[in-house]
Amino acid sequence: MLTEVVQVKQFNDYGFECWGLFAKEDLPKGTLVWYAEGHDVLETFTKAEILAHPEQETLITYSYMRGDDKFCSTLNPSSDPSWYFNHSCMPTCWYEGDERITTCRDVKKGEQLAYDYSCTETESSMHYGLRCLCGTAACRGVLTFSEWRSRAYVRKNKGHLNDYVWEKHAENSWYDSRTEVRAKGGDSRGLFARIQKDAVIKAGEIVVVFSGKIVHRNEVSEPGAISKRDLEMSLQVAPDLWQIPSWKESGEKYDTSDFINHSCDPSCGMWDSVTVVAIRDIHPGDEITIDYAMVNDGSINTMTTGDSDAFECQCHSANCRGNVTPSDWKLPEVQARIGQYFAPFVKDLVRRRAHVSP
């Protein structure tokens, strides 16, 4: 809800009529201009839902990000004038968590109240590629929303990013800006090349670099040391070592890299134990996948109850194995087709199994 110090009005500074928010009076730094009411229920959409909507232009115009593939928007902005916050690369306002917007400097009466959209957006934004019209000395020209990756930007705006952007910056893994997490149906999500013309990823390019906490077999198998979910979501990096993104220990958060799914006909492979590269050109909308045989030697079964990494594959590719197990690296047809993209420790196992010197 806007506070009483905010005036809503139309203006023409951008060369066309639009709505904006302005200071009714001189406002000192730290003045509250908007806050979330406890009963507010914001409507959210996936990117696919917005793009398929008959009024997609309105939904795009008023959208902002609250999570991966989670966009708040409205079809009736006049019902809540706070939707009229505009962007500026030299803003007069900023976020205080997710619940408040305050002035970030002293603001004169009549000045526009605007915040930097990079405080809520990543490259997955519906506003990606928008031409900025703020006209300030700091104007970035075209908005790509890569600022969340900049340590300098985040340090400057610490405490003034929404929770989603802050959590993205706090991730340990790296992923290419041309990719994004998207819903796949139901509760399933995956990592995809963004549906934008500049999002083609060429064969050989690095797509993801995993990072996180390394745990030894002894730590993994110690009772109560790690949850079954954490182990199942981990990445094996050596015969006795597993990497667990640090968010995992909270049991709630995910790294973007967690959403790389399996395919028996993968678009990516392992360059080393933690680096994922494209093994063919990946076009907008294609899913980023690896074959889990590339990073699993089967020893996980000795530390868990049951075949925790075995599952029925749903990739539906021509090469689909139907049932995927942690020992699939042993299959000659898998080795022949994608063996060059196995993680180094799996390649070593293949060589030793074949009695061939490295």
Short mmCIF file of N, CA and C in Angstrom, two decimals, residues 128 260 270 311 323 348:
data_model
loop_
_atom_site.label_atom_id
_atom_site.label_comp_id
_atom_site.label_asym_id
_atom_site.label_seq_id
_atom_site.Cartn_x
_atom_site.Cartn_y
_atom_site.Cartn_z
N TYR A 128 13.44 -8.22 -19.73
CA TYR A 128 14.77 -8.36 -20.31
C TYR A 128 14.82 -7.70 -21.69
N ILE A 260 19.22 -29.30 -12.97
CA ILE A 260 19.68 -30.01 -14.17
C ILE A 260 19.17 -31.44 -14.09
N MET A 270 30.04 -33.53 -18.91
CA MET A 270 30.98 -33.04 -17.91
C MET A 270 32.33 -32.74 -18.56
N PHE A 311 15.85 -44.89 -10.98
CA PHE A 311 14.51 -44.34 -11.21
C PHE A 311 14.05 -44.71 -12.61
N ASN A 323 14.83 -47.64 -17.39
CA ASN A 323 15.23 -47.60 -15.98
C ASN A 323 16.68 -47.15 -15.90
N ASP A 348 38.08 -42.88 -15.33
CA ASP A 348 39.13 -43.72 -14.75
C ASP A 348 38.60 -45.11 -14.42
#
